[in-house]
Short mmCIF file of C-alpha atoms in Angstrom, two decimals:
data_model
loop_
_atom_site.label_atom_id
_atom_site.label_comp_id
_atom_site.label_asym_id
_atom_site.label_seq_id
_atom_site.Cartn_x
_atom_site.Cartn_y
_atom_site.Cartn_z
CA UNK A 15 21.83 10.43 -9.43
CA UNK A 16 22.29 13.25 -11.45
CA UNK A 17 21.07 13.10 -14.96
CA UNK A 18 21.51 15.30 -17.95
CA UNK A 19 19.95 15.44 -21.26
CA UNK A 20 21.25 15.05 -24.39
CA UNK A 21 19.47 14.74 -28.10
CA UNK A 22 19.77 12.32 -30.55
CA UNK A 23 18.23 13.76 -33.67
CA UNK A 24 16.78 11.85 -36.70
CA UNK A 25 16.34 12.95 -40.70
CA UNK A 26 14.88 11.06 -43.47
CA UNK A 27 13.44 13.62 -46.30
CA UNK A 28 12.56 17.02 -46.24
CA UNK A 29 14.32 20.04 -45.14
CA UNK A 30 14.14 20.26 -41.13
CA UNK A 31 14.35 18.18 -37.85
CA UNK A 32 12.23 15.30 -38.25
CA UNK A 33 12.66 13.64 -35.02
CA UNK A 34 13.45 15.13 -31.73
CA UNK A 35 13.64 12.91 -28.46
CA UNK A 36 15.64 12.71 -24.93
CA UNK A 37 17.97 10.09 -24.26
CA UNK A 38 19.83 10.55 -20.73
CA UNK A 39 23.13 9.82 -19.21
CA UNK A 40 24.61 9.76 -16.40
CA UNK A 41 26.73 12.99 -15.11
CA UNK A 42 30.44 11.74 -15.55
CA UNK A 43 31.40 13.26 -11.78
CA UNK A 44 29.11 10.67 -10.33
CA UNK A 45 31.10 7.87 -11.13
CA UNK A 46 29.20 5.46 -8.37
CA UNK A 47 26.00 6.43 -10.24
CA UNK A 48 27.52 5.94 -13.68
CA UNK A 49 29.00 2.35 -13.29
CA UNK A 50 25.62 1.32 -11.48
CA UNK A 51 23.38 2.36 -14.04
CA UNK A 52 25.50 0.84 -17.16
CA UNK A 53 25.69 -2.30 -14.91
CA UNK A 54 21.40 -2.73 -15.11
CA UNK A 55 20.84 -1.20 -18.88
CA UNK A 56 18.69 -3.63 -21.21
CA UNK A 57 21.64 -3.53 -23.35
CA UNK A 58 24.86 -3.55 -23.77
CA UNK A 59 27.56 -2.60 -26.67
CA UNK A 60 31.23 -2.77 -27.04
CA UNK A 61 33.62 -2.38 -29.84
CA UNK A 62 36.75 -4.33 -29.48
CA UNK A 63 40.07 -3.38 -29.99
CA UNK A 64 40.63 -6.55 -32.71
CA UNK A 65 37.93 -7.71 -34.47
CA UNK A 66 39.44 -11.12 -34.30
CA UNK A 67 38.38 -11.41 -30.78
CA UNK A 68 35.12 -11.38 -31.19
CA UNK A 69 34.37 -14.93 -31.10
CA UNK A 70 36.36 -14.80 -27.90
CA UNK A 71 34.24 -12.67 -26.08
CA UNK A 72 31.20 -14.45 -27.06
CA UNK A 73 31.78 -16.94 -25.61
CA UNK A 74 33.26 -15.14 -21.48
CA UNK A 75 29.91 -13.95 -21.93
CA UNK A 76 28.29 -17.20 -22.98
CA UNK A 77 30.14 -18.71 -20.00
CA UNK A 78 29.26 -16.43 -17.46
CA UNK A 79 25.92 -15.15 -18.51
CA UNK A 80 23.87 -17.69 -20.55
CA UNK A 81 20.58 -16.37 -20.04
CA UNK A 82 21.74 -13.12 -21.78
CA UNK A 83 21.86 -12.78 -26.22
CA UNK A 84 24.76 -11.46 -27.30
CA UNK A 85 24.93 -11.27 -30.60
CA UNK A 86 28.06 -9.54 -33.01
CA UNK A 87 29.18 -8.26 -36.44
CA UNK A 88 32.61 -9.77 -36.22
CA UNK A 89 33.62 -7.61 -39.00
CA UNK A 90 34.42 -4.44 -37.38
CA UNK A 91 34.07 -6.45 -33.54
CA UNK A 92 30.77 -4.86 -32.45
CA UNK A 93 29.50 -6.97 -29.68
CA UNK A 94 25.18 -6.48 -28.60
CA UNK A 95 24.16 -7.80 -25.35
CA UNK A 96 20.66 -7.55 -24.51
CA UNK A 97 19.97 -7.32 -20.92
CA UNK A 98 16.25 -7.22 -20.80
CA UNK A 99 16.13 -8.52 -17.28
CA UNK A 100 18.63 -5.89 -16.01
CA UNK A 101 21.23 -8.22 -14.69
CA UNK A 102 24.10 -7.27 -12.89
CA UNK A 103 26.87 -7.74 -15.78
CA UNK A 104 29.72 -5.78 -13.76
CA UNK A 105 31.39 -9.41 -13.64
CA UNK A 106 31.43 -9.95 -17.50
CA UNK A 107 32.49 -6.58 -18.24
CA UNK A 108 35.41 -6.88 -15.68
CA UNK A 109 36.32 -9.90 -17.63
CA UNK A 110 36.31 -8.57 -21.19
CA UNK A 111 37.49 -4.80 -20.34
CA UNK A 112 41.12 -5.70 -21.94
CA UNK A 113 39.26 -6.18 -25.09
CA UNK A 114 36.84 -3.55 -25.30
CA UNK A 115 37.69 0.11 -27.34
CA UNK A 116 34.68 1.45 -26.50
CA UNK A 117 31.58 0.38 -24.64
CA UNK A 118 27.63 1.93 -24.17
CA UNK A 119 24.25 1.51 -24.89
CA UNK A 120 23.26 2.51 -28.40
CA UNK A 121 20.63 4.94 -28.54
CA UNK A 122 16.82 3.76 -30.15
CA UNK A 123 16.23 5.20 -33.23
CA UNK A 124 12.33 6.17 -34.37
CA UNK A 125 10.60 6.78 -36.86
CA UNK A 126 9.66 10.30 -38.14
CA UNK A 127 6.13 10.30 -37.71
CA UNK A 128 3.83 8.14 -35.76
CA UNK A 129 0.79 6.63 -37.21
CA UNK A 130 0.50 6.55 -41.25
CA UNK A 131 1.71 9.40 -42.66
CA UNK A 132 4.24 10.53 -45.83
CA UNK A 133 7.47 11.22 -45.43
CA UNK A 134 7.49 14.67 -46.68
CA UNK A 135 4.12 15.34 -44.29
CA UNK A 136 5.72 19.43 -44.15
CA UNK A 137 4.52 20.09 -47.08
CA UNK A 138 1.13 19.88 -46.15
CA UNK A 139 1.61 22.76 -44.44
CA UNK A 140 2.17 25.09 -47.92
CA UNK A 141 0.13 27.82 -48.13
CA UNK A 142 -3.43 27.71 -49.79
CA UNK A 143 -2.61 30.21 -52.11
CA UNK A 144 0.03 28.77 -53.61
CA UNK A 145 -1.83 25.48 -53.81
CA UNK A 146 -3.91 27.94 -55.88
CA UNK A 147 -1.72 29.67 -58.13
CA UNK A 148 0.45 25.76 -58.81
CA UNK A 149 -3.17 24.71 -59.74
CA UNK A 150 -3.18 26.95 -62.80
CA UNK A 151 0.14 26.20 -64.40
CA UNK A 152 1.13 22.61 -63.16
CA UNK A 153 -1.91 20.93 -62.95
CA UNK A 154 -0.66 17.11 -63.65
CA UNK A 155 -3.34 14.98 -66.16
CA UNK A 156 -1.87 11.61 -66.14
CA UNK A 157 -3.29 9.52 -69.04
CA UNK A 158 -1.73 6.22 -67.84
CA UNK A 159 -1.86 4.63 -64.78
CA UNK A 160 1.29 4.49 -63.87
CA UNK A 161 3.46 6.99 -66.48
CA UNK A 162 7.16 6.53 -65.81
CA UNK A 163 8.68 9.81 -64.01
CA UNK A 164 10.33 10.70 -66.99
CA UNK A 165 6.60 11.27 -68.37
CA UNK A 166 5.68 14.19 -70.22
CA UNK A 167 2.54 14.41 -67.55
CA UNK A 168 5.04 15.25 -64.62
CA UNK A 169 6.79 17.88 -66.88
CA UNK A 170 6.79 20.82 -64.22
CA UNK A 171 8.39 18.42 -61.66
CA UNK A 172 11.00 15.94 -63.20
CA UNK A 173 12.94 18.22 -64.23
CA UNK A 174 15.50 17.25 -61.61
CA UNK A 175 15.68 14.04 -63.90
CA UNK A 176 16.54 16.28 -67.52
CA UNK A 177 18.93 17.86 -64.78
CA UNK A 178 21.39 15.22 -64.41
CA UNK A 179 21.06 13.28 -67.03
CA UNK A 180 21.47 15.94 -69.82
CA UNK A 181 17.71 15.34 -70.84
CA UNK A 182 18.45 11.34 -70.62
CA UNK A 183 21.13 11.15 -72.94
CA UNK A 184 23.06 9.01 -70.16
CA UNK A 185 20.61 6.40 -71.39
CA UNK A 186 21.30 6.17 -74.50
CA UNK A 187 25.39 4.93 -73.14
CA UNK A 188 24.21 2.41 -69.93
CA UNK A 189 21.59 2.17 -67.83
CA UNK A 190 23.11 0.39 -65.18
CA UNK A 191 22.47 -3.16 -66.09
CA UNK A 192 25.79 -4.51 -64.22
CA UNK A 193 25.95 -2.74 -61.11
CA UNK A 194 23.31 -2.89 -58.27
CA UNK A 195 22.37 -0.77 -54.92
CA UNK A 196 21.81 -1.57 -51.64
CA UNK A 197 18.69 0.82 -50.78
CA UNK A 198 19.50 0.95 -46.52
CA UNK A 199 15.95 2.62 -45.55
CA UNK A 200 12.53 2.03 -45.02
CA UNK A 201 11.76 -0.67 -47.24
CA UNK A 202 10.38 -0.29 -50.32
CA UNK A 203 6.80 -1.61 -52.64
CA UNK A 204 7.53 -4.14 -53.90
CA UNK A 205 4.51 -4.08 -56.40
CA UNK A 206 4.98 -0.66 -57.81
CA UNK A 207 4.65 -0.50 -61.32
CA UNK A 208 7.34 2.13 -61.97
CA UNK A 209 10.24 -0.13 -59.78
CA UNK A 210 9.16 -3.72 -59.14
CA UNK A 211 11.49 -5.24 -62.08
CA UNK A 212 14.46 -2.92 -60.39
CA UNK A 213 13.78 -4.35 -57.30
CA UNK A 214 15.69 -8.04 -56.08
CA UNK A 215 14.80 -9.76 -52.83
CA UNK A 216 17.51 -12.27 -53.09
CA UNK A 217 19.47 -10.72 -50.04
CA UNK A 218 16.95 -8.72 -49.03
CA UNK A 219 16.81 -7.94 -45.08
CA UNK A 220 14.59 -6.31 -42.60
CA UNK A 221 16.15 -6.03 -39.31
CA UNK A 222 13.09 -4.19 -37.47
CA UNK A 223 11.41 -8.10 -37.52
CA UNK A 224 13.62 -10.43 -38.73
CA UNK A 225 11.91 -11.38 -41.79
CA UNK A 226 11.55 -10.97 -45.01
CA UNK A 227 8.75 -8.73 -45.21
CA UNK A 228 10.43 -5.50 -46.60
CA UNK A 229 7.22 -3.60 -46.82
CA UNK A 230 7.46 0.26 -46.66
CA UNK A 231 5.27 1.40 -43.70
CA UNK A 232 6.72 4.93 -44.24
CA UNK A 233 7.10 6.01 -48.03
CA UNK A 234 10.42 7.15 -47.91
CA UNK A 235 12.43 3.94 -49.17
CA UNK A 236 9.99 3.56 -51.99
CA UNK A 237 10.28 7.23 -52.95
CA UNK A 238 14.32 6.87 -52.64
CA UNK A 239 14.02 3.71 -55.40
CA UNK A 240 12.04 5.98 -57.58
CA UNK A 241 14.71 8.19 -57.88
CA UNK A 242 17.46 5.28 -58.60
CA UNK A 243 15.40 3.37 -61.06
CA UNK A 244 14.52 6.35 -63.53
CA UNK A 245 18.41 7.36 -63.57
CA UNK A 246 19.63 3.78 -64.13
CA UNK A 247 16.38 1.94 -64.78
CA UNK A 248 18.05 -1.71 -65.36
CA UNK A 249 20.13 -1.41 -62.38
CA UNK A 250 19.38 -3.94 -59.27
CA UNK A 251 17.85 -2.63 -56.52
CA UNK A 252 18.67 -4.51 -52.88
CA UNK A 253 16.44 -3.38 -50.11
CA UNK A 254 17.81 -3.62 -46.33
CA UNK A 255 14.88 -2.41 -44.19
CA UNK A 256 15.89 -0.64 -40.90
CA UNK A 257 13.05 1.34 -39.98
CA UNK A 258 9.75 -0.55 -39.06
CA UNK A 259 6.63 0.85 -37.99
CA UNK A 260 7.73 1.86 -34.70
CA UNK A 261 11.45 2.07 -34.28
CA UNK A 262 14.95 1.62 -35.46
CA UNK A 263 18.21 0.71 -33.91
CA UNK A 264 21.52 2.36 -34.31
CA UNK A 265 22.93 -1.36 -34.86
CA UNK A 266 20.20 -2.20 -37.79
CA UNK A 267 21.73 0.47 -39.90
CA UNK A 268 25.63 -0.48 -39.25
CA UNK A 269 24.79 -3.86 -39.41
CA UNK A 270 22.97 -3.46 -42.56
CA UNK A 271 26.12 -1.48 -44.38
CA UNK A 272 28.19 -4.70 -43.69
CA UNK A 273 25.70 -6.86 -44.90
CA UNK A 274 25.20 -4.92 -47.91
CA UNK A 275 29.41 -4.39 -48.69
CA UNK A 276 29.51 -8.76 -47.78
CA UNK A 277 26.34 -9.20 -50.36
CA UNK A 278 28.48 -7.67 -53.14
CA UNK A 279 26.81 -4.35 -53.87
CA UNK A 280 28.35 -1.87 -55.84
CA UNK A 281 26.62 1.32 -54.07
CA UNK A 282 25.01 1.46 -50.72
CA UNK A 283 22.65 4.59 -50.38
CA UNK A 284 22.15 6.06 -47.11
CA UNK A 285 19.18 8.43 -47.53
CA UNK A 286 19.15 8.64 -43.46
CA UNK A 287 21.66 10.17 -40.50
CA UNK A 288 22.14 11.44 -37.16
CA UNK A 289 23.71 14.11 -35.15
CA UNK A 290 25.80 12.57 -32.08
CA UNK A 291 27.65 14.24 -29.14
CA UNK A 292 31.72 13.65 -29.70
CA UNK A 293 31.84 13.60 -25.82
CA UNK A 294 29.14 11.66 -24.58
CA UNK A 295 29.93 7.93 -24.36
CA UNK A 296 27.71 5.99 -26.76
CA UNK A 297 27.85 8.67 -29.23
CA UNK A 298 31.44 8.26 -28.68
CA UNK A 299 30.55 4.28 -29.49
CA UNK A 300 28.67 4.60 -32.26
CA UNK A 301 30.71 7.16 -34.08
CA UNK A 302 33.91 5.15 -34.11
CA UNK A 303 31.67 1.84 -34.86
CA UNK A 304 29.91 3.92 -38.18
CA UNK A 305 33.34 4.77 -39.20
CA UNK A 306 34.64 1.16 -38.83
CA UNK A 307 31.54 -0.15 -40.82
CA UNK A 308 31.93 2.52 -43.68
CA UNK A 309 35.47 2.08 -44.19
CA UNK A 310 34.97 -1.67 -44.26
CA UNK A 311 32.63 -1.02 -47.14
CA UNK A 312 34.99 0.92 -49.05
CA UNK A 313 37.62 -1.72 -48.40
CA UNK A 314 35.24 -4.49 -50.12
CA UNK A 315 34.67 -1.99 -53.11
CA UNK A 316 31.37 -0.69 -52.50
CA UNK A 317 30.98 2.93 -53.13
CA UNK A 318 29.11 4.31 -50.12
CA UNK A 319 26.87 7.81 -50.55
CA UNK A 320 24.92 9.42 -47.68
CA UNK A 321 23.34 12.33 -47.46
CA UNK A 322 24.33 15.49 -45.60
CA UNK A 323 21.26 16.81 -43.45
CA UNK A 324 18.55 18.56 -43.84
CA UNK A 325 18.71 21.34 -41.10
CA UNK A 326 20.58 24.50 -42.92
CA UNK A 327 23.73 23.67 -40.58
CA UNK A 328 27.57 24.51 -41.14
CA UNK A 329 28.50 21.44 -40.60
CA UNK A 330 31.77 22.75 -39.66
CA UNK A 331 30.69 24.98 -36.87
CA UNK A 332 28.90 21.89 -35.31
CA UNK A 333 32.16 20.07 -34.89
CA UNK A 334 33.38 23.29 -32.48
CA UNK A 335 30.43 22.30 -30.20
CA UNK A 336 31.46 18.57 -30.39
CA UNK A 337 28.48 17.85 -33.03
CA UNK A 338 28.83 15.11 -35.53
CA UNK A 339 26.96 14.37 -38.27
CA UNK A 340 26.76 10.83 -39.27
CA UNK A 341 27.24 8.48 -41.60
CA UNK A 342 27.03 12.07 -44.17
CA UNK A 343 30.07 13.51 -43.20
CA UNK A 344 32.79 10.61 -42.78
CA UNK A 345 35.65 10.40 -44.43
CA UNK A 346 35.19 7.17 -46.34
CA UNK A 347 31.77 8.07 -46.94
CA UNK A 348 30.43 10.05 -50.26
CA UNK A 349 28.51 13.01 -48.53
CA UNK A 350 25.36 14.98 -50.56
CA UNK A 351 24.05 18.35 -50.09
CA UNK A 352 20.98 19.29 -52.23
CA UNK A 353 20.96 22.24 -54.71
CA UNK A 354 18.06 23.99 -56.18
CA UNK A 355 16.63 24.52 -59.36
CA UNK A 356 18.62 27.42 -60.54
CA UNK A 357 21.41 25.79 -59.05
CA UNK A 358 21.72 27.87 -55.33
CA UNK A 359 22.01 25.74 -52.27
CA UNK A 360 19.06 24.64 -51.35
CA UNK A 361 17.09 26.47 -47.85
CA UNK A 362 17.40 23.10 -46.04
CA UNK A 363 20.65 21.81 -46.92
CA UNK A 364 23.79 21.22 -44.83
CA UNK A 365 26.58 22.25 -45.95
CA UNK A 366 30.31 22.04 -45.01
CA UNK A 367 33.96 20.82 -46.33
CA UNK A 368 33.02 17.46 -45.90
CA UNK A 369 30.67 17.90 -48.71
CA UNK A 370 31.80 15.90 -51.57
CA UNK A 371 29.03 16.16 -54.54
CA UNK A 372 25.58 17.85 -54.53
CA UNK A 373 21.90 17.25 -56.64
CA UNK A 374 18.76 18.83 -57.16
CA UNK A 375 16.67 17.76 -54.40
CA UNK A 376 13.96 19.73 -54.86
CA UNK A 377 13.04 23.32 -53.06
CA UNK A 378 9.52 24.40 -51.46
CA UNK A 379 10.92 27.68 -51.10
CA UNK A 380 12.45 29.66 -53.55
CA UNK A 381 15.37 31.72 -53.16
CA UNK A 382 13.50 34.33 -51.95
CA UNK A 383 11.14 32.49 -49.79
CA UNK A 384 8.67 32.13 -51.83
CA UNK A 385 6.43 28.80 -52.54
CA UNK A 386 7.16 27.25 -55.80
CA UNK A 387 5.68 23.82 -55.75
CA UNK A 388 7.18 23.41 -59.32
CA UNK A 389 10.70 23.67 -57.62
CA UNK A 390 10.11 20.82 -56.03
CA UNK A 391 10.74 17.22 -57.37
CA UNK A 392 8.08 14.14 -58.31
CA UNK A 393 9.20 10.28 -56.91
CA UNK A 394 7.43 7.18 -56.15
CA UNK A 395 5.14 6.67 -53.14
CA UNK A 396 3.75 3.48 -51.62
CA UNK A 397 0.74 2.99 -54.53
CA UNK A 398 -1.54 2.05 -51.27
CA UNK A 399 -0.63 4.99 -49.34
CA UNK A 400 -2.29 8.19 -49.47
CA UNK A 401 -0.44 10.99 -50.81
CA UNK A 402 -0.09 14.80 -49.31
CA UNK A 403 -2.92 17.41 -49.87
CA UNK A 404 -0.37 19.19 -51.88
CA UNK A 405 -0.04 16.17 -54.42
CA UNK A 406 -3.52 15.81 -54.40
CA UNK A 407 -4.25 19.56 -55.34
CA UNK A 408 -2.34 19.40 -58.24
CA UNK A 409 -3.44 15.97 -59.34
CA UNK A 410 -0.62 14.39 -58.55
CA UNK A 411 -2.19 10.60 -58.65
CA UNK A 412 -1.54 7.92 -56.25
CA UNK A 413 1.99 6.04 -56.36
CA UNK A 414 3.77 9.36 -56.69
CA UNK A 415 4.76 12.73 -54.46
CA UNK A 416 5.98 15.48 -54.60
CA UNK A 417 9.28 16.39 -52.13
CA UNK A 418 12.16 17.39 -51.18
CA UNK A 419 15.47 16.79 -49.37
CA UNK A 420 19.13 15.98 -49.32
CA UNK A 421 17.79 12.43 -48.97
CA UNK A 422 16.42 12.68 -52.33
CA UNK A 423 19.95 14.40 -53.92
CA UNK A 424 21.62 11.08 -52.75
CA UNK A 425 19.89 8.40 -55.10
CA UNK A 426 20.88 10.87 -57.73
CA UNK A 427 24.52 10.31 -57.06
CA UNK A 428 24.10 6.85 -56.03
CA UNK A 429 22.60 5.90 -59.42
CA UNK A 430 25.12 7.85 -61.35
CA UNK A 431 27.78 5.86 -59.79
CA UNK A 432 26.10 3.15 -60.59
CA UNK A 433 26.26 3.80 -64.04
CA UNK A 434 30.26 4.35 -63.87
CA UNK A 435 30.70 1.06 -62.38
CA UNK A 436 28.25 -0.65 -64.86
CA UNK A 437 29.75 1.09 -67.98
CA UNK A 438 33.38 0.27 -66.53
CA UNK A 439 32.34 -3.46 -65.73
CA UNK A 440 31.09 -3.60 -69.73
CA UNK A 441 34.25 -2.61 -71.15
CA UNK A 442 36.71 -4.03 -69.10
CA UNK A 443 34.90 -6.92 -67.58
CA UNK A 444 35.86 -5.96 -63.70
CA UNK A 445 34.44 -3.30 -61.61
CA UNK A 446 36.24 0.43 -60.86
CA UNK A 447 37.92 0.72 -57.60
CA UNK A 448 35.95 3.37 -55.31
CA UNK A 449 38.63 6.28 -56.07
CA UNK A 450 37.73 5.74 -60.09
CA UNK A 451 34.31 5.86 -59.51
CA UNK A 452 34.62 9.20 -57.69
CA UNK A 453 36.98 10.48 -60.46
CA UNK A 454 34.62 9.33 -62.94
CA UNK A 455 31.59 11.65 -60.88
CA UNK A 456 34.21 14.55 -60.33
CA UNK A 457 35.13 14.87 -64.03
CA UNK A 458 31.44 15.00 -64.96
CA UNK A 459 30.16 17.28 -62.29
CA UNK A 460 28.95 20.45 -63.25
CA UNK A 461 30.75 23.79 -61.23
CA UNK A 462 27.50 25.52 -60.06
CA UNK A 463 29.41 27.07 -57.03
CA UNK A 464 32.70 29.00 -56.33
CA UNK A 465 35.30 27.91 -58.93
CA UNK A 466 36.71 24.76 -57.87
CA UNK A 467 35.77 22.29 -54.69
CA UNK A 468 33.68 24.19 -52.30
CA UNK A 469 31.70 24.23 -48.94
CA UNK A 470 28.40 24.18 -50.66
CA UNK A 471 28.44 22.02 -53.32
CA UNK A 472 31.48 20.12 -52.98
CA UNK A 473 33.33 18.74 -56.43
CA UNK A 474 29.75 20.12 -58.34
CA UNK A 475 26.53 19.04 -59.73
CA UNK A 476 26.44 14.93 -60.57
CA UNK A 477 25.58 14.79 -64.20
CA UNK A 478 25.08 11.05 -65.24
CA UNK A 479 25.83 11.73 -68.68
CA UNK A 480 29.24 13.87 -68.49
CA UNK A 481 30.78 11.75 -66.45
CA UNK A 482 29.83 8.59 -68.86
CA UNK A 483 31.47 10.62 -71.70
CA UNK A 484 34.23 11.62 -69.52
CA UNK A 485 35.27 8.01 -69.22
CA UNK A 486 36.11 7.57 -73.01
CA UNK A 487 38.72 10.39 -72.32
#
């Protein structure tokens, strides 16, 4: 058998390729090859042509295969089989082919780093001497334990915050006290100081166990809430864990966007993505079931915002190699690059027409390549987690980091929308449809870019604050 290898790359924070790792498939000419090996994969996945069959299905394979778990989101009619014992299934899929759209095995996703490590572990690497010079002029002397982000002790770093809030003004209109956000990551602490009374575990999930542990083994989720909870700070937070310790599934995060849209929540944030291969099979799978699963989000009113990559790619020129970036980048999805602090696209940032808003995510580099830590932006961190050497040089205390990323431009957006929708719910007593909230975000935005919607930046800068006084006109 002839096998070829394709990659199935992973982003959660900062500004490059966090995971890269072989997955293999079959060559397509060796069609004897193909069918044998799909026939004895540990799993199975197929997305039906009509969702209402999905019960149907179950139960062929129930009938002819009861040793195997198949479990489904009957929503968009994504059927799992696992197959752990490599069984011959070629009967069962013989009997359900006049159902199936598309069928493969989803790809295993993993985590960014193994071991315990921060999420924006890169910027360890910054140079010494600019760990030197940032020493001198942003030194951070936290008098309280736990100072809110907005603190003046974090002055040289939240200004991100200032940013799109016009100095917190947006504040002083809502702060998000009828909306909430489904926070689709790595779980979150639940014991920080700074986002505990955000956070609700009603409808909480983790998929990587099973239970309801949601604890964040990585840093990222918690640093994502951060973010959400300064900009709208009596919005609910809903976390829906789908990256353990070890791994993550392709089916945890699409299962988790339905769960989230079914729970009620206004705004799901996706601070994670992939690239997929339009021709290869899965992808082929998993594309059409991420745009099923988004689009039945919009559909039950929740405003969906992912983030749109952290590699410096024209998104656009990936699509002529068959590239797609996912769930950043669909149609029904609110896609995020990251600008800088002087308002230039940020080194890291993808870019493209599918852009629809951008945020200050924070910058390492300067436009000119030089280190600026105090371009960069300060968030939560697990408060029993070590911190970088970077945060640590500049006092940065434990519970906090410094970073940056398109995943960290999302929350921005996602927390101004959830303003909208809480400000809108106030006054009128029912919540925005998705295409007012965007309105809403669009009038506010600020034009850093080409006049007009553009590649780079998309409709503009989110600014919470605008857009609130936008809706009285």
């Amino acid at each position: 058998m002839h096998l070829r290898k394709k990659y199935l790359i992973i982003f959660l924070s900062i500004g490059f390729t966090l995971a890269l790792f072989p997955i293999y498939s079959s060559a397509d000419s060796n069609n004897t090859d193909t069918a044998e090996r799909n026939n004895v994969q540990e799993n199975h996945t197929y997305l039906l042509k009509n969702p209402e069959q999905t019960t149907k299905v179950l139960e062929i394979i129930k009938k002819h295969y009861p040793s195997l778990t198949a479990t489904a989101i009957e929503e968009i009619g994504l059927v799992s089989v696992e197959n752990p014992k490599h069984i011959d299934v070629s009967k069962v899929q013989h009997k359900i082919t006049s159902y199936v759209e598309s069928q493969g095995e989803l790809p295993t996703l993993i985590p960014p780093y193994e071991g315990t490590v921060s999420s924006n572990k890169i910027l360890n690497a910054a140079h010494k001497s600019t760990l030197n010079d940032s020493q001198n002029s942003n030194k951070v002397h936290a008098k309280n334990k736990y100072p809110p982000l907005s603190s003046g002790n974090f002055i040289s770093f939240n200004w991100y915050l200032k940013d799109v809030t016009s100095n917190y003004r947006s504040l002083s209109i809502d702060k998000g006290e009828h909306s909430t956000i489904a926070l689709i990551d790595s779980g979150i602490d639940i014991k920080h100081p700074l986002i505990k009374e955000n956070i609700d575990l009603t409808l909480a999930k983790n998929y990587s166990t099973g239970h309801m542990d949601v604890t964040d083994e990585l840093g990222h989720g918690t640093s994502i809430a951060g973010i959400l909870s300064s900009i709208a700070p009596q919005t609910k937070i809903i976390p829906y864990k789908v990256v353990g310790s070890t791994e993550g599934k392709s089916l945890w995060v699409i299962n988790a966007i339905i769960d989230a849209a079914n729970d009620g929540n206004d705004v799901i944030n996706l601070s994670v993505g992939t690239y997929l291969i339009k021709s290869e099979k899965e992808d082929k799978l998993l594309i059409k079931a991420y745009k099923k699963a988004v689009k039945y989000a919009k559909r039950k009113g929740s405003v969906v915002i992912a983030s749109a990559g952290n590699d410096g790619f024209d998104l656009d020129e990936l699509k002529e190699f068959k590239f797609k970036h996912l769930p950043g980048g669909l149609h029904d999805a609110v896609t995020v690059s990251s600008n800088t602090k002087d308002n230039n696209l940020a080194y890291y940032s993808n870019f493209g027409k599918e852009v629809d808003f951008s945020a200050p995510g924070g910058s390492l580099l300067d436009h000119d390549g030089s280190e600026r830590a105090n371009e960069m932006i300060i968030t939560t961190f697990p408060i029993h987690q070590m911190n970088t050497p970077l945060d640590q040089s500049l006092g940065i205390p434990q519970g906090y980091t410094l970073t940056e990323g398109t995943s960290y431009a999302v929350p921005q957006v996602s927390a101004a929308a959830a303003l909208m929708i809480s400000e809108h719910t106030e006054r009128t007593g029912k919540n925005p449809s998705v295409s007012k909230v965007l309105k809403y975000l669009e009038k506010g935005s600020s034009d850093i870019g080409k006049p007009g919607r553009d590649n780079y930046f998309g409709a503009g800068k989110v600014n919470a604050y605008r857009s609130l006084i936008m809706m009285n006109k």
